[in-house]
mmCIF file of C-alpha atoms in Angstrom:
data_model
loop_
_atom_site.group_PDB
_atom_site.id
_atom_site.type_symbol
_atom_site.label_atom_id
_atom_site.label_comp_id
_atom_site.label_asym_id
_atom_site.label_seq_id
_atom_site.Cartn_x
_atom_site.Cartn_y
_atom_site.Cartn_z
ATOM 1 C CA LYS A 433 -17.450 0.068 -4.107
ATOM 2 C CA ASN A 434 -19.937 -1.514 -6.924
ATOM 3 C CA LYS A 435 -16.416 -0.439 -9.768
ATOM 4 C CA TRP A 436 -14.041 -2.215 -8.379
ATOM 5 C CA GLU A 437 -16.053 -5.874 -7.418
ATOM 6 C CA LYS A 438 -17.236 -4.963 -11.730
ATOM 7 C CA GLU A 439 -12.969 -4.594 -12.475
ATOM 8 C CA PHE A 440 -11.714 -6.459 -10.398
ATOM 9 C CA SER A 441 -14.095 -9.480 -11.474
ATOM 10 C CA ALA A 442 -13.428 -8.752 -15.007
ATOM 11 C CA GLY A 443 -9.974 -8.904 -15.137
ATOM 12 C CA LYS A 444 -8.899 -5.256 -15.356
ATOM 13 C CA TRP A 445 -6.621 -5.225 -12.364
ATOM 14 C CA ASP A 446 -5.159 -8.310 -12.508
ATOM 15 C CA TYR A 447 -1.522 -6.969 -14.515
ATOM 16 C CA LEU A 448 -0.556 -5.784 -10.757
ATOM 17 C CA ASP A 449 -0.141 -9.061 -9.847
ATOM 18 C CA SER A 450 1.914 -10.286 -12.707
ATOM 19 C CA THR A 451 3.503 -7.640 -14.728
ATOM 20 C CA PRO A 452 7.392 -7.038 -13.559
ATOM 21 C CA SER A 453 7.076 -2.707 -13.862
ATOM 22 C CA GLU A 454 3.767 -3.286 -11.417
ATOM 23 C CA ARG A 455 5.232 -6.385 -9.325
ATOM 24 C CA ALA A 456 9.097 -3.724 -9.004
ATOM 25 C CA ARG A 457 7.676 -1.785 -6.562
ATOM 26 C CA SER A 458 5.742 -4.445 -4.110
ATOM 27 C CA ALA A 459 9.149 -6.611 -4.295
ATOM 28 C CA ILE A 460 11.201 -2.667 -2.503
ATOM 29 C CA ILE A 461 8.502 -1.732 0.107
ATOM 30 C CA GLY A 462 8.149 -5.838 0.397
ATOM 31 C CA MET A 463 12.562 -4.549 1.282
ATOM 32 C CA TYR A 464 11.797 -1.866 3.388
ATOM 33 C CA CYS A 465 9.072 -4.372 5.471
ATOM 34 C CA GLN A 466 11.686 -6.917 5.777
ATOM 35 C CA HIS A 467 14.971 -4.260 6.293
ATOM 36 C CA PHE A 468 12.595 -1.698 8.846
ATOM 37 C CA PHE A 469 10.176 -4.281 11.049
ATOM 38 C CA PRO A 470 11.070 -8.178 10.170
ATOM 39 C CA LYS A 471 9.156 -9.389 12.427
ATOM 40 C CA GLY A 472 6.355 -6.615 12.794
ATOM 41 C CA LYS A 473 2.627 -6.517 12.397
ATOM 42 C CA ILE A 474 1.430 -5.126 8.824
ATOM 43 C CA LEU A 475 -1.013 -3.439 7.364
ATOM 44 C CA ASP A 476 -1.907 -3.131 4.180
ATOM 45 C CA VAL A 477 -4.079 -0.762 3.073
ATOM 46 C CA GLY A 478 -6.157 -1.040 -0.089
ATOM 47 C CA CYS A 479 -4.081 -4.554 -0.932
ATOM 48 C CA GLY A 480 -5.750 -5.475 -3.841
ATOM 49 C CA LEU A 481 -4.249 -8.850 -5.196
ATOM 50 C CA GLY A 482 -2.348 -8.790 -1.799
ATOM 51 C CA THR A 483 0.509 -8.550 -4.423
ATOM 52 C CA THR A 484 3.349 -7.491 -1.916
ATOM 53 C CA THR A 485 2.542 -10.057 0.463
ATOM 54 C CA ASP A 486 5.303 -12.221 -2.354
ATOM 55 C CA PHE A 487 8.250 -9.948 -0.988
ATOM 56 C CA LEU A 488 7.607 -11.182 2.500
ATOM 57 C CA ILE A 489 9.113 -13.476 4.807
ATOM 58 C CA GLY A 490 7.380 -16.110 6.626
ATOM 59 C CA SER A 491 7.409 -14.029 9.492
ATOM 60 C CA GLN A 492 6.260 -10.977 8.008
ATOM 61 C CA LYS A 493 3.324 -13.605 6.338
ATOM 62 C CA LYS A 494 2.093 -14.841 9.795
ATOM 63 C CA GLN A 495 1.583 -10.956 10.563
ATOM 64 C CA TYR A 496 0.124 -9.411 7.695
ATOM 65 C CA LEU A 497 -3.291 -7.614 7.273
ATOM 66 C CA GLY A 498 -4.498 -6.671 4.115
ATOM 67 C CA LEU A 499 -7.547 -4.841 3.675
ATOM 68 C CA ASP A 500 -10.157 -3.259 0.251
ATOM 69 C CA ILE A 501 -13.438 -2.534 -0.452
ATOM 70 C CA SER A 502 -13.284 -4.985 -2.636
ATOM 71 C CA GLU A 503 -14.435 -8.550 -2.013
ATOM 72 C CA GLU A 504 -13.836 -9.865 -5.470
ATOM 73 C CA ALA A 505 -10.095 -9.156 -5.119
ATOM 74 C CA LEU A 506 -10.155 -10.465 -0.866
ATOM 75 C CA LYS A 507 -11.616 -13.306 -3.423
ATOM 76 C CA LYS A 508 -7.983 -13.980 -6.227
ATOM 77 C CA ALA A 509 -5.980 -12.193 -3.362
ATOM 78 C CA LEU A 510 -6.717 -16.025 -1.154
ATOM 79 C CA ILE A 511 -4.206 -17.411 -3.031
ATOM 80 C CA LYS A 512 -0.986 -15.842 -1.131
ATOM 81 C CA LYS A 513 -2.057 -17.029 2.792
ATOM 82 C CA VAL A 514 -3.028 -14.453 4.898
ATOM 83 C CA LYS A 515 -4.824 -12.673 6.342
ATOM 84 C CA PHE A 516 -7.518 -9.961 4.828
ATOM 85 C CA LYS A 517 -10.449 -8.267 5.627
ATOM 86 C CA ASN A 518 -13.111 -7.101 3.276
ATOM 87 C CA THR A 519 -13.401 -2.850 4.956
ATOM 88 C CA ASP A 520 -13.009 -0.029 3.594
ATOM 89 C CA PHE A 521 -9.925 2.009 5.740
ATOM 90 C CA ALA A 522 -12.472 4.459 6.563
ATOM 91 C CA ASN A 523 -14.384 2.403 8.880
ATOM 92 C CA PHE A 524 -11.299 -0.188 10.030
ATOM 93 C CA LYS A 525 -11.105 -0.247 13.939
ATOM 94 C CA SER A 526 -8.422 -1.571 15.622
ATOM 95 C CA VAL A 527 -6.519 -2.116 19.196
ATOM 96 C CA THR A 528 -4.012 -3.312 18.240
ATOM 97 C CA LYS A 529 -0.803 -1.618 17.072
ATOM 98 C CA PHE A 530 0.538 -2.082 13.683
ATOM 99 C CA GLU A 531 4.174 -1.327 13.157
ATOM 100 C CA ILE A 532 4.412 -0.729 9.122
ATOM 101 C CA ILE A 533 1.178 0.475 7.966
ATOM 102 C CA ILE A 534 1.157 0.278 3.809
ATOM 103 C CA PHE A 535 -0.848 3.140 0.973
ATOM 104 C CA ASN A 536 0.184 0.951 -2.281
ATOM 105 C CA GLU A 537 -1.404 3.198 -4.725
ATOM 106 C CA VAL A 538 -4.298 4.131 -2.953
ATOM 107 C CA LEU A 539 -4.600 7.173 -0.539
ATOM 108 C CA TYR A 540 -5.743 8.783 -4.723
ATOM 109 C CA TYR A 541 -9.354 7.139 -4.156
ATOM 110 C CA MET A 542 -9.696 9.079 -0.096
ATOM 111 C CA ASN A 543 -9.281 11.175 2.248
ATOM 112 C CA GLU A 544 -5.664 11.450 2.193
ATOM 113 C CA ALA A 545 -5.539 14.111 5.275
ATOM 114 C CA ASP A 546 -7.868 11.085 7.037
ATOM 115 C CA ALA A 547 -6.716 8.251 6.071
ATOM 116 C CA LEU A 548 -3.113 9.314 7.283
ATOM 117 C CA LYS A 549 -4.230 10.897 10.263
ATOM 118 C CA GLN A 550 -6.053 7.858 10.449
ATOM 119 C CA ALA A 551 -2.754 5.709 10.202
ATOM 120 C CA LEU A 552 -1.093 7.212 13.110
ATOM 121 C CA ASN A 553 -3.719 6.254 15.919
ATOM 122 C CA ILE A 554 -2.904 2.811 15.350
ATOM 123 C CA LEU A 555 0.694 2.265 14.568
ATOM 124 C CA ALA A 556 2.865 1.312 16.750
ATOM 125 C CA LYS A 557 5.375 4.254 19.051
ATOM 126 C CA ASN A 558 8.494 3.866 16.429
ATOM 127 C CA GLY A 559 5.959 2.727 12.947
ATOM 128 C CA ILE A 560 6.310 3.252 9.301
ATOM 129 C CA VAL A 561 4.622 4.134 7.144
ATOM 130 C CA ILE A 562 4.989 2.858 3.583
ATOM 131 C CA ILE A 563 3.155 4.969 1.176
ATOM 132 C CA SER A 564 3.473 3.760 -2.886
ATOM 133 C CA LEU A 565 2.144 7.163 -5.063
ATOM 134 C CA TYR A 566 2.822 7.445 -8.815
ATOM 135 C CA ARG A 567 3.460 10.952 -11.030
ATOM 136 C CA MET A 568 2.789 10.978 -15.245
ATOM 137 C CA LYS A 569 4.604 13.139 -16.741
ATOM 138 C CA ASN A 570 2.548 16.699 -16.475
ATOM 139 C CA LYS A 571 0.116 14.920 -14.252
ATOM 140 C CA ARG A 572 0.941 15.597 -10.280
ATOM 141 C CA TYR A 573 -1.531 13.197 -8.815
ATOM 142 C CA ASP A 574 0.715 13.390 -5.538
ATOM 143 C CA GLN A 575 1.586 16.695 -4.876
ATOM 144 C CA LYS A 576 -1.609 16.862 -2.191
ATOM 145 C CA ILE A 577 -0.659 13.757 -0.931
ATOM 146 C CA TRP A 578 2.947 13.735 -0.611
ATOM 147 C CA LYS A 579 2.108 18.032 1.092
ATOM 148 C CA ALA A 580 -0.739 16.308 3.397
ATOM 149 C CA SER A 581 2.387 13.290 4.475
ATOM 150 C CA ARG A 582 4.423 15.893 5.702
ATOM 151 C CA LYS A 583 1.790 16.910 8.078
ATOM 152 C CA LEU A 584 1.879 13.982 10.246
ATOM 153 C CA PHE A 585 5.327 12.258 8.841
ATOM 154 C CA ARG A 586 8.959 12.840 7.772
ATOM 155 C CA SER A 587 11.225 10.865 5.428
ATOM 156 C CA VAL A 588 13.057 9.181 6.970
ATOM 157 C CA GLU A 589 13.954 7.264 2.334
ATOM 158 C CA ALA A 590 12.272 6.702 -0.268
ATOM 159 C CA ILE A 591 12.807 5.466 -4.215
ATOM 160 C CA GLU A 592 11.818 6.118 -7.227
ATOM 161 C CA ILE A 593 10.836 4.047 -10.245
ATOM 162 C CA THR A 594 10.484 4.702 -13.777
ATOM 163 C CA SER A 595 8.682 2.599 -15.962
ATOM 164 C CA THR A 596 7.182 3.062 -19.642
ATOM 165 C CA VAL A 597 3.490 2.322 -19.696
ATOM 166 C CA LYS A 598 0.966 1.746 -22.757
ATOM 167 C CA LYS A 599 4.187 4.251 -24.508
ATOM 168 C CA GLN A 600 4.298 6.699 -21.027
ATOM 169 C CA LEU A 601 6.915 7.725 -19.446
ATOM 170 C CA VAL A 602 5.860 6.821 -15.336
ATOM 171 C CA THR A 603 7.591 7.158 -12.675
ATOM 172 C CA TRP A 604 6.495 6.004 -8.858
ATOM 173 C CA ARG A 605 7.885 7.075 -5.843
ATOM 174 C CA VAL A 606 8.371 4.155 -2.774
ATOM 175 C CA GLU A 607 9.013 6.122 0.643
ATOM 176 C CA VAL A 608 9.194 5.153 3.773
ATOM 177 C CA LEU A 609 7.306 7.771 6.509
ATOM 178 C CA LYS A 610 8.176 8.051 10.335
ATOM 179 C CA ARG A 611 6.004 9.977 13.101
ATOM 180 C CA LYS A 612 7.263 13.776 13.694
#
């Protein structure tokens, strides 16, 4: 947790809220939210600066809850004027069922199998999980996570975005999943 506090405080992650290639992913996630559940309750796990909220419609912002372990990230996110909670997803308890649960570039930092099982428990009956993961050429961090997701969920739609970041070709996959 201290690592995240220092990095968000120092501005290391501010580019996520301003760089077009980073915001493109959030725009796609927002589009999926509008398409599948324009009035649904949204849980954004590891929301960071709350960038996804820039791409939600008004009724969705009222139903949005962003979680992050970094108080510094959430202090910066307050400008978005939506609801945030400072907690680790592993410790998050909810009686509310969410139509949409977002994991935007965060499953690498969690026990993905446990996080996906927990998501299943708080996902509304016909709800969706949106997962965004990146992969760099010759480095496939995402493979294990996609494999774990297939045990509980089925893919219903996906988009891949490829961009050059720091002179390296990076591809992001944003996928919409439903329970099996």
